[in-house]
Each structure stands twice: as structure tokens, then as C-alpha cells.
Coordinates of C-alpha atoms and ligand atoms in Angstrom, one line a residue:
M1 CA 46.5 -8.3 -35.0
A2 CA 44.7 -11.6 -35.7
G3 CA 44.4 -14.1 -32.9
Q4 CA 42.9 -17.4 -32.0
N5 CA 39.3 -18.6 -32.3
H6 CA 37.6 -20.2 -29.3
D7 CA 34.5 -22.3 -29.0
V8 CA 33.6 -20.3 -25.8
L9 CA 35.4 -17.1 -24.9
I10 CA 34.7 -15.6 -21.5
I11 CA 35.5 -11.9 -20.6
G12 CA 36.4 -11.7 -16.9
G13 CA 37.9 -14.3 -14.6
G14 CA 36.2 -13.3 -11.4
N15 CA 33.5 -15.2 -9.5
A16 CA 31.3 -15.7 -12.6
G17 CA 34.0 -16.3 -15.3
V18 CA 36.0 -18.9 -13.4
S19 CA 33.0 -20.8 -12.1
L20 CA 31.3 -20.8 -15.5
A21 CA 34.5 -21.9 -17.3
A22 CA 35.0 -24.8 -14.9
R23 CA 31.4 -25.9 -15.4
L24 CA 31.4 -25.6 -19.2
H25 CA 34.6 -27.6 -19.3
R26 CA 33.0 -30.2 -17.0
Y27 CA 30.0 -30.3 -19.3
G28 CA 32.3 -31.4 -22.2
I29 CA 33.2 -28.1 -24.0
K30 CA 37.0 -28.5 -24.3
D31 CA 37.9 -25.1 -26.0
V32 CA 37.1 -22.6 -23.3
A33 CA 39.3 -19.4 -22.8
V34 CA 39.1 -16.7 -20.2
V35 CA 40.3 -13.1 -20.8
E36 CA 41.4 -11.8 -17.4
P37 CA 44.1 -9.1 -16.7
G38 CA 44.4 -9.6 -12.9
E39 CA 47.1 -11.8 -11.3
Q40 CA 45.1 -12.1 -8.1
H41 CA 41.6 -13.5 -7.6
F42 CA 39.5 -12.2 -4.7
Y43 CA 36.7 -13.7 -2.6
Q44 CA 35.0 -10.3 -2.1
P45 CA 32.5 -11.2 0.6
L46 CA 35.4 -11.5 3.0
F47 CA 36.3 -7.8 2.4
S48 CA 33.5 -6.9 4.9
H49 CA 34.9 -9.3 7.5
I50 CA 38.5 -7.9 7.0
A51 CA 37.1 -4.3 7.5
G52 CA 35.3 -5.5 10.7
G53 CA 38.4 -7.3 12.1
R54 CA 37.0 -10.8 11.6
A55 CA 39.2 -12.1 8.8
K56 CA 42.8 -11.6 7.6
A57 CA 43.4 -10.1 4.2
A58 CA 45.3 -13.2 3.1
E59 CA 42.1 -15.3 3.4
A60 CA 40.3 -13.3 0.6
V61 CA 43.0 -13.6 -2.1
R62 CA 44.6 -16.3 -4.2
T63 CA 46.7 -16.2 -7.4
Q64 CA 44.6 -16.2 -10.5
S65 CA 46.7 -19.1 -11.9
S66 CA 45.7 -21.2 -8.9
V67 CA 42.0 -20.8 -9.5
M68 CA 42.0 -21.1 -13.3
P69 CA 40.4 -24.5 -14.1
P70 CA 42.7 -27.1 -15.6
G71 CA 42.2 -27.3 -19.4
V72 CA 40.8 -23.8 -19.6
E73 CA 43.1 -21.3 -21.3
W74 CA 43.9 -18.1 -19.5
I75 CA 44.5 -15.0 -21.7
R76 CA 46.2 -12.4 -19.6
D77 CA 44.8 -9.3 -21.2
S78 CA 41.8 -7.0 -21.0
A79 CA 38.9 -6.8 -23.4
V80 CA 38.4 -3.3 -24.9
D81 CA 35.7 -4.0 -27.5
V82 CA 33.3 -6.6 -28.8
D83 CA 32.1 -6.8 -32.5
P84 CA 29.0 -9.0 -32.4
A85 CA 28.7 -9.1 -36.2
A86 CA 32.2 -10.3 -36.7
N87 CA 32.2 -12.5 -33.6
T88 CA 35.4 -11.0 -32.3
V89 CA 36.8 -9.4 -29.1
T90 CA 39.5 -6.8 -29.2
L91 CA 42.1 -6.9 -26.4
A92 CA 44.1 -4.1 -24.9
S93 CA 47.2 -5.5 -26.5
G94 CA 45.6 -5.1 -30.0
R95 CA 45.0 -8.8 -30.4
R96 CA 41.7 -9.8 -31.8
L97 CA 40.0 -13.1 -30.7
G98 CA 37.2 -15.0 -32.5
F99 CA 34.5 -16.9 -30.7
G100 CA 31.7 -19.4 -31.3
H101 CA 30.0 -18.2 -28.1
L102 CA 30.9 -15.3 -25.9
V103 CA 30.2 -14.8 -22.2
V104 CA 30.6 -11.3 -20.9
C105 CA 31.2 -11.0 -17.1
P106 CA 33.8 -8.3 -16.3
G107 CA 31.9 -7.2 -13.1
L108 CA 31.3 -3.6 -12.0
Q109 CA 33.8 -0.7 -12.0
L110 CA 34.3 1.4 -8.9
D111 CA 33.6 5.1 -9.8
W112 CA 35.7 6.8 -7.2
A113 CA 35.5 10.1 -9.2
G114 CA 31.7 10.0 -9.0
I115 CA 31.8 11.8 -5.6
P116 CA 34.1 14.8 -5.4
G117 CA 36.9 14.3 -2.8
L118 CA 36.1 10.6 -2.2
A119 CA 39.3 9.2 -3.8
E120 CA 41.4 11.6 -1.7
A121 CA 39.4 10.9 1.4
V122 CA 39.7 7.1 1.4
H123 CA 43.5 7.5 1.0
S124 CA 43.7 10.1 3.8
A125 CA 44.4 9.4 7.5
A126 CA 40.7 9.2 8.5
G127 CA 39.1 7.5 5.5
A128 CA 38.9 4.0 4.0
S129 CA 36.6 1.7 2.0
H130 CA 36.1 -2.1 2.3
Y131 CA 35.1 -2.2 -1.4
D132 CA 38.8 -2.0 -2.3
F133 CA 40.9 -5.0 -1.2
G134 CA 43.9 -2.7 -0.5
L135 CA 41.8 -0.5 1.8
A136 CA 39.8 -3.1 3.7
A137 CA 42.4 -3.7 6.4
K138 CA 42.8 0.1 6.8
S139 CA 39.1 0.3 7.6
W140 CA 39.6 -2.1 10.5
A141 CA 42.8 -0.2 11.7
L142 CA 40.8 3.0 11.8
L143 CA 37.6 1.6 13.3
S144 CA 39.4 -0.4 16.0
G145 CA 41.5 2.6 16.9
L146 CA 38.5 4.8 17.5
T147 CA 37.5 5.3 21.2
A148 CA 35.4 8.5 20.8
G149 CA 34.1 10.8 18.1
T150 CA 32.0 10.3 14.9
A151 CA 32.1 7.3 12.5
V152 CA 30.3 7.7 9.2
F153 CA 29.4 4.8 7.0
T154 CA 27.9 5.5 3.5
M155 CA 26.2 3.6 0.7
P156 CA 25.9 5.2 -2.8
S157 CA 22.8 5.1 -5.0
G158 CA 22.8 3.1 -8.2
P159 CA 23.8 -0.5 -8.9
I160 CA 26.4 -1.9 -6.4
K161 CA 27.9 -5.3 -5.5
C162 CA 25.9 -6.8 -2.7
G163 CA 23.8 -3.9 -1.5
G164 CA 23.8 -4.8 2.1
A165 CA 27.6 -5.1 2.3
S166 CA 27.8 -1.3 3.0
Q167 CA 26.4 -2.0 6.4
K168 CA 28.4 -5.0 7.5
P169 CA 31.6 -3.4 8.9
M170 CA 29.5 -1.0 10.8
Y171 CA 27.8 -3.6 12.9
L172 CA 31.1 -5.5 13.4
A173 CA 32.7 -2.3 14.6
C174 CA 29.7 -1.4 16.9
D175 CA 29.9 -4.8 18.6
Y176 CA 33.6 -4.3 19.0
W177 CA 33.2 -0.8 20.5
R178 CA 30.5 -2.2 22.8
R179 CA 32.8 -4.9 24.1
Q180 CA 35.6 -2.3 24.6
G181 CA 33.1 -0.1 26.6
V182 CA 33.4 2.9 24.2
L183 CA 30.3 2.6 22.1
Q184 CA 28.4 5.3 24.1
D185 CA 31.3 7.7 23.2
I186 CA 31.0 7.2 19.5
R187 CA 28.4 8.7 17.3
V188 CA 27.7 6.2 14.5
L189 CA 25.9 7.3 11.3
M190 CA 24.7 5.2 8.5
V191 CA 23.9 7.1 5.3
Q192 CA 21.6 5.2 2.9
P193 CA 20.0 6.3 -0.4
Y194 CA 16.8 4.3 -0.1
P195 CA 13.7 4.8 2.0
T196 CA 14.2 1.5 4.0
V197 CA 17.2 0.0 5.7
F198 CA 17.3 -2.9 3.1
G199 CA 13.9 -3.5 1.7
V200 CA 13.0 -7.1 2.6
P201 CA 10.3 -7.4 5.2
G202 CA 11.5 -9.4 8.2
V203 CA 15.1 -8.6 7.4
D204 CA 14.4 -4.9 7.9
E205 CA 12.9 -5.6 11.3
E206 CA 16.0 -7.5 12.4
L207 CA 18.3 -4.8 11.1
R208 CA 16.2 -2.0 12.8
R209 CA 16.5 -3.9 16.1
K210 CA 20.3 -4.0 15.8
I211 CA 20.4 -0.4 14.8
A212 CA 18.5 0.6 17.9
E213 CA 20.6 -1.7 20.0
Y214 CA 23.8 -0.1 18.9
G215 CA 22.3 3.5 18.9
I216 CA 23.1 4.0 15.2
E217 CA 21.8 7.2 13.6
L218 CA 20.2 6.0 10.3
R219 CA 19.9 8.6 7.5
L220 CA 17.5 7.2 4.9
D221 CA 16.9 8.8 1.5
S222 CA 20.3 10.4 1.9
E223 CA 23.7 10.1 0.2
L224 CA 27.3 11.3 0.4
V225 CA 27.8 13.9 -2.4
A226 CA 31.2 15.3 -1.5
V227 CA 34.1 14.9 0.9
E228 CA 36.6 17.5 2.2
A229 CA 39.3 15.1 3.1
A230 CA 41.7 17.6 4.8
A231 CA 38.9 19.0 7.0
Q232 CA 37.3 15.5 7.5
N233 CA 33.9 16.8 6.4
A234 CA 31.3 14.6 4.7
V235 CA 28.6 16.4 2.7
I236 CA 25.4 14.5 3.0
R237 CA 22.4 15.3 0.8
D238 CA 18.8 14.5 1.9
N239 CA 17.3 13.4 -1.4
T240 CA 13.7 14.1 -0.3
T241 CA 14.4 17.8 0.4
G242 CA 17.6 18.4 -1.6
S243 CA 19.2 20.0 1.4
T244 CA 22.8 19.3 2.4
E245 CA 24.5 19.0 5.7
Q246 CA 28.2 19.0 6.6
L247 CA 29.2 16.2 9.0
H248 CA 32.6 16.2 10.7
Y249 CA 33.9 12.7 10.9
D250 CA 36.7 11.0 12.8
V251 CA 36.4 7.9 10.6
L252 CA 34.7 7.6 7.2
N253 CA 34.1 4.2 5.6
A254 CA 32.6 4.9 2.2
V255 CA 31.3 2.7 -0.5
P256 CA 32.0 4.2 -4.0
P257 CA 29.4 4.6 -6.7
Q258 CA 29.6 1.7 -9.2
S259 CA 28.6 1.1 -12.8
A260 CA 29.2 -1.2 -15.8
P261 CA 32.7 -0.9 -17.2
D262 CA 33.2 2.2 -19.5
W263 CA 34.4 0.1 -22.5
L264 CA 31.3 -2.1 -22.2
K265 CA 29.0 0.9 -22.2
A266 CA 30.5 1.9 -25.5
T267 CA 29.8 -1.5 -27.2
E268 CA 26.6 -2.7 -28.9
L269 CA 25.9 -5.1 -26.0
P270 CA 23.7 -2.8 -23.8
A271 CA 20.1 -2.2 -24.8
P272 CA 19.9 0.7 -27.3
G273 CA 19.4 3.9 -25.3
D274 CA 20.3 2.3 -22.0
S275 CA 22.9 4.5 -20.4
G276 CA 23.5 1.9 -17.6
G277 CA 25.6 -0.1 -20.0
F278 CA 24.9 -3.6 -18.7
V279 CA 24.7 -6.5 -21.1
D280 CA 21.2 -6.7 -22.5
V281 CA 20.3 -10.4 -21.7
D282 CA 17.0 -12.1 -21.2
P283 CA 17.0 -12.1 -17.3
Q284 CA 15.8 -15.7 -17.2
T285 CA 17.8 -17.4 -20.0
L286 CA 20.9 -15.1 -19.7
R287 CA 21.1 -15.1 -23.5
H288 CA 21.6 -11.7 -25.3
T289 CA 18.3 -10.4 -26.6
R290 CA 19.8 -9.6 -30.1
F291 CA 22.9 -11.7 -30.4
P292 CA 22.1 -15.4 -29.8
N293 CA 25.7 -16.5 -29.3
I294 CA 26.4 -13.9 -26.7
W295 CA 25.6 -14.4 -23.0
S296 CA 26.2 -12.6 -19.7
L297 CA 25.9 -13.3 -15.9
G298 CA 27.1 -11.8 -12.7
D299 CA 27.4 -8.1 -11.9
A300 CA 27.8 -7.0 -15.5
A301 CA 24.5 -8.5 -16.8
A302 CA 21.3 -6.4 -17.1
T303 CA 19.4 -8.9 -15.0
T304 CA 16.8 -7.6 -12.5
N305 CA 18.2 -9.2 -9.3
S306 CA 20.3 -7.6 -6.6
K307 CA 23.9 -8.2 -7.7
S308 CA 25.7 -10.8 -5.5
G309 CA 27.8 -13.9 -5.7
G310 CA 24.9 -15.9 -4.4
A311 CA 22.8 -14.7 -7.3
L312 CA 25.4 -15.6 -9.9
R313 CA 25.9 -19.1 -8.4
K314 CA 22.4 -19.9 -9.6
Q315 CA 23.0 -18.0 -12.9
T316 CA 26.1 -20.1 -13.6
K317 CA 24.2 -23.4 -13.7
V318 CA 21.4 -21.9 -15.8
L319 CA 23.8 -20.3 -18.3
A320 CA 26.0 -23.3 -18.6
K321 CA 23.1 -25.6 -19.4
N322 CA 21.5 -23.2 -21.8
L323 CA 24.7 -22.5 -23.7
V324 CA 25.4 -26.3 -24.1
A325 CA 21.8 -26.7 -25.4
A326 CA 22.2 -23.8 -27.8
R327 CA 25.4 -25.3 -29.2
E328 CA 23.4 -28.5 -29.9
G329 CA 20.5 -26.5 -31.5
K330 CA 18.2 -27.5 -28.7
P331 CA 15.6 -25.3 -26.8
L332 CA 17.1 -23.6 -23.7
P333 CA 16.2 -25.8 -20.8
E334 CA 16.8 -23.5 -17.8
K335 CA 15.5 -20.3 -16.3
Y336 CA 17.1 -18.1 -13.6
D337 CA 14.5 -17.2 -11.0
G338 CA 15.9 -13.8 -9.7
Y339 CA 17.2 -15.3 -6.4
S340 CA 19.8 -13.2 -4.5
V341 CA 21.3 -13.2 -1.0
C342 CA 22.9 -10.9 1.5
P343 CA 24.4 -12.1 4.8
F344 CA 24.4 -9.2 7.2
T345 CA 27.1 -9.6 9.9
V346 CA 25.0 -7.9 12.6
S347 CA 27.5 -8.7 15.4
R348 CA 31.0 -10.3 15.7
S349 CA 29.3 -13.8 15.9
T350 CA 25.9 -13.6 14.4
V351 CA 24.4 -13.0 10.9
V352 CA 21.0 -12.0 9.5
F353 CA 20.7 -14.0 6.3
A354 CA 18.6 -12.3 3.7
E355 CA 17.4 -14.4 0.7
F356 CA 15.1 -12.7 -1.6
D357 CA 13.9 -12.4 -5.2
D358 CA 14.1 -9.6 -7.7
H359 CA 11.1 -7.9 -6.1
Y360 CA 12.8 -8.1 -2.7
R361 CA 10.3 -10.7 -1.6
P362 CA 11.6 -13.3 0.8
M363 CA 12.9 -16.4 -1.0
P364 CA 14.4 -18.8 1.7
S365 CA 16.3 -21.8 0.3
V366 CA 15.4 -23.9 3.3
P367 CA 11.6 -23.5 3.6
K368 CA 10.2 -22.8 7.1
V369 CA 13.7 -22.1 8.6
P370 CA 13.7 -18.4 9.6
T371 CA 17.2 -17.6 8.3
W372 CA 16.4 -13.9 8.3
K373 CA 16.5 -14.0 12.1
E374 CA 19.8 -13.1 13.8
S375 CA 21.7 -16.4 14.3
R376 CA 25.0 -17.9 15.3
A377 CA 24.6 -20.8 12.8
S378 CA 24.3 -18.3 9.9
W379 CA 27.6 -16.7 11.1
V380 CA 29.3 -20.0 10.8
V381 CA 27.9 -20.6 7.4
D382 CA 28.9 -17.1 6.1
R383 CA 32.3 -16.8 7.8
D384 CA 33.6 -20.3 7.9
I385 CA 31.7 -22.5 5.4
F386 CA 31.1 -20.2 2.4
P387 CA 34.8 -19.3 1.8
Q388 CA 35.6 -23.0 1.7
V389 CA 32.7 -23.7 -0.6
Y390 CA 33.8 -20.8 -2.9
W391 CA 37.5 -21.9 -3.2
N392 CA 36.8 -25.7 -3.4
L393 CA 33.5 -26.1 -5.1
I394 CA 32.1 -22.9 -6.7
L395 CA 35.3 -22.0 -8.6
K396 CA 35.5 -25.6 -9.7
G397 CA 32.0 -25.5 -11.2
R398 CA 30.7 -28.0 -8.6
A399 CA 28.3 -25.8 -6.6
Ligands
FAD401 C1 32.6 -5.7 0.0 C2 31.8 -6.8 -0.8 C3 31.1 -7.7 -0.1 C4 30.3 -8.6 -0.7 N1 29.6 -9.5 0.0 C5 28.9 -10.5 -0.6 C6 28.2 -11.5 0.1 O1 28.3 -11.5 1.3 N2 27.5 -12.4 -0.6 C7 27.5 -12.4 -1.9 O2 26.9 -13.3 -2.5 N3 28.1 -11.5 -2.7 C8 28.8 -10.5 -2.1 N4 29.5 -9.6 -2.8 C9 29.3 -9.5 -4.3 C10 30.1 -10.5 -5.1 O3 31.5 -10.5 -4.7 C11 30.0 -10.1 -6.5 O4 28.6 -10.1 -6.8 C12 30.7 -11.1 -7.4 O5 32.1 -11.1 -7.2 C13 30.4 -10.8 -8.9 O6 31.1 -11.6 -9.7 P1 31.5 -11.2 -11.2 O7 32.3 -12.3 -11.8 O8 30.4 -10.7 -11.9 O9 32.5 -9.9 -11.0 P2 33.9 -10.0 -10.2 O10 34.0 -11.1 -9.3 O11 34.1 -8.6 -9.7 O12 34.9 -10.3 -11.4 C14 35.1 -9.5 -12.6 C15 36.4 -9.9 -13.2 O13 36.5 -9.3 -14.5 C16 37.8 -8.8 -14.7 N5 37.7 -7.7 -15.7 C17 37.3 -6.4 -15.5 N6 37.4 -5.8 -16.7 C18 37.9 -6.6 -17.6 C19 38.2 -6.6 -19.0 N7 38.0 -5.4 -19.6 N8 38.6 -7.7 -19.6 C20 38.7 -8.8 -19.0 N9 38.5 -9.0 -17.6 C21 38.0 -7.9 -17.0 C22 38.2 -8.3 -13.3 O14 39.6 -8.2 -13.2 C23 37.6 -9.4 -12.4 O15 38.5 -10.4 -12.1 C24 30.3 -8.6 -2.2 C25 31.1 -7.7 -2.9 C26 31.9 -6.8 -2.2 C27 32.7 -5.8 -3.0

């Protein structure tokens, strides 16, 4: 089925797609269309706060129609294939759309099946995951209802959205349990696949201090490899020795493995031979390395940074300016510097604000201000100011 042609076609109307569409429209490109199947738009950073009992689910969601920038066409469908030679995108409905420039930003898929028993476990009485909007409130119901026993929090290996977000509900719950006087009766385990708690010097020191303060058992170089939902057993593998251990849990909050969407992996857009499946862009210009009218940003791009909304906020400006220049036949003026961010909610009123580059070196946006230190002001920024900035400025292409 033949369809329309658009000057700029964007696949994915999440954080990246909507903010970029708004910005391109503001920069004078009038024919911008976004392919997005979802009727709801999420501010995902609040999922951690919902799971920790510090935000209501309704604060993290709006209708997609309310965030779609005026003048930008919303195509309510899913992309299933891209033909870079023909400059077309095929949709699930069978329609085919042409493009002058294409921006690919469909985010990451959650691979629940990647860990045997995980899907069943997060839908069982003792399991949840704040990486699924529908389960985040359940995390808080389970965590706040626990007065004794074992709570296990897990992070998978591989690419994930906001690496540190795996830890956030854990600290929020620990502070809650401490205030309720039950923390000493709860064994708290954090299972992490990497050799350090996060990887940024200074940030790790602060997190280690909080981990000690709450008495959390930290399992580094370890990951969840199976769950027996009915028996409430988590199977944890120590990746340094290969040995496994069965842990009985009373509450499990697990983050699923994540990857590039399957349909994207099957296109020509990833680097040849790259099984990861992310869009093969120059990590600085965000332009495809082989197809000059194709671009990518956000979680689906094969950039070198830690994937986060804070990273893609910078990428949006770079990509928009570069795409406008490319349309005018000019050299690309902007370079993305690898910046990323992770606000760790280390208590119910404080945050450790990690800002770092693609080598996990500190990259503070306000020089000389130690934002990586636990602070009440960072809490206000993360919990109260960022959501407003997101809905009112970022999605409108103004921040
Ligand atoms: C629990 C959690 C906590 C987080 N905390 C933070 C934080 O504190 N700070 C921070 O900066 N970042 C945080 N993030 C990360 C941040 O939310 C993501 O990095 C950001 O949303 C990525 O934007 P994106 O547009 O690439 O993907 P998304 O926002 O996920 O959007 C992708 C969109 O593409 C659509 N789509 C998927 N497949 C198709 C298809 N085939 N065709 C068309 N459309 C498609 C989807 O429906 C979706 O709307 C967190 C994420 C999570 C899950």
C-alpha cells in the first residue's frame, strides 16, 4: 500500500521523538510526521518514584495526543521495516511511507523472556518491576507492606534505560522501612552485574555510604538468571565464579533485560555484524554512518553514552541543528559530547546527582558544585522541577 511522503519522518513518539519533532518544527521544517502506536506518553523517570511511594502513577502519564506538537502529524501505527535505498518505512498496517530524512528513535524493548520465570514472577503475588508502568505501583504496594523478611532488587547486564534506576526504589523503600522501625528486620539485597556500584568516582562513594547506612547486602558481578515464582526463589549467578545460589524472597523487584527492538535488529540500520541491533550512527553527529538522510538518538541509537533522558536532551539539540544544516547542504555544525545523567533517590528527600561522560568520568553541568553529594536541593530538582520541565519545555522542543 502506497502512502505519503514526509520531509522528516520520525519513528517513535517517546521522549526523543516528540522533543525532536517539536524542535524541528520550531526550526522551520513544516512537514514532520511521527509514527507512534501508543495512546499514552510516559515520563519514565517518575516510575522509580512511584515504586518508592513518592509519586502517584497519574503524574507519569499523559495522552499521546496532548503531547504531540501542534503542526506535527501523528501516524498511529508501528514501523516494522526500513528500506534505506528506497527511502521508505513499512508500517504494521501495510502502509508504506516515504521520507526525505528519517529519524529512528523507538527506544528499547523489555525482554521479559530473557530470564526464565521472570514474566511470571513480576505478575505473581510477591514480584513486581518499576520498569513497567503497570507494575510500578505494585512495587510500592509490596515494598510498603513488608515488615520482615527478604527483599531482592536486581539489575540485568546489557544495555538498559538509566542504569542507576534499578537502585532507586530500593533506597526509597529502605528509608521508609527505617522510618517505620522495621529496617533491621528486613534483609535487603541488591544484585548488580558490574564490579562497582555504579562506576563514577565520587558517586560510588556516596552510594556505598548509603548502602552501609541501610545495611544493604550488595552482590556485585552477579545477576538474576532464573526465578521460581511459585516458590519465591531467585537464582543468582556470581559471574566471576559461575556458581549459582537460590535466594528465597518475600519481595522481588526485578529490572528486565533490554535490547534494541527486534524489527530494528532485522533492518540494514545496525552496523554489519552487530548483534546489538542499535542504529549505527556517528556518536557525535548522530547521522547514520552509511545512509546520510537517516539519523538516530535516544535509547535506540548506537551511541557510546549511558542511555537516559538527560543524554538525549542534549542529543536532540545536536541532531535538530545537524539535520537542518544537512537539508541545506551545509556542514554539520554540532557534536554530542557523550553527557549522561542519573539522579539516585538515596532517601525519601535526598538525591545523589550523577553527571558523567561516556567513559563514566564526572561531567558536572554546574562547575565546582558537588552535585554528586547527597542533597535535598537535588531531590527538589529531580522530583518537582524535572517533571515540569519535561512536560512544559522538553516535549515542546524548548529545553
Ligand atoms: C524506571 C526508569 C527510570 C528512569 N529514570 C531516568 C532518570 O532519572 N533520568 C533520565 O534522564 N532518564 C531516566 N530514564 C530513561 C529515559 O526514560 C529514557 O532514556 C528515555 O525515555 C528514552 O527516550 P526514547 O525516546 O529513546 O525512548 P522512549 O521514551 O522509550 O520512547 C520510545 C517510543 O517509541 C515507540 N515505539 C516503539 N516501537 C515502535 C515502532 N515499531 N514504531 C513506532 N514507534 C515505536 C514507543 O511506543 C515509545 O513511545 C528512566 C527510565 C526508566 C524505565
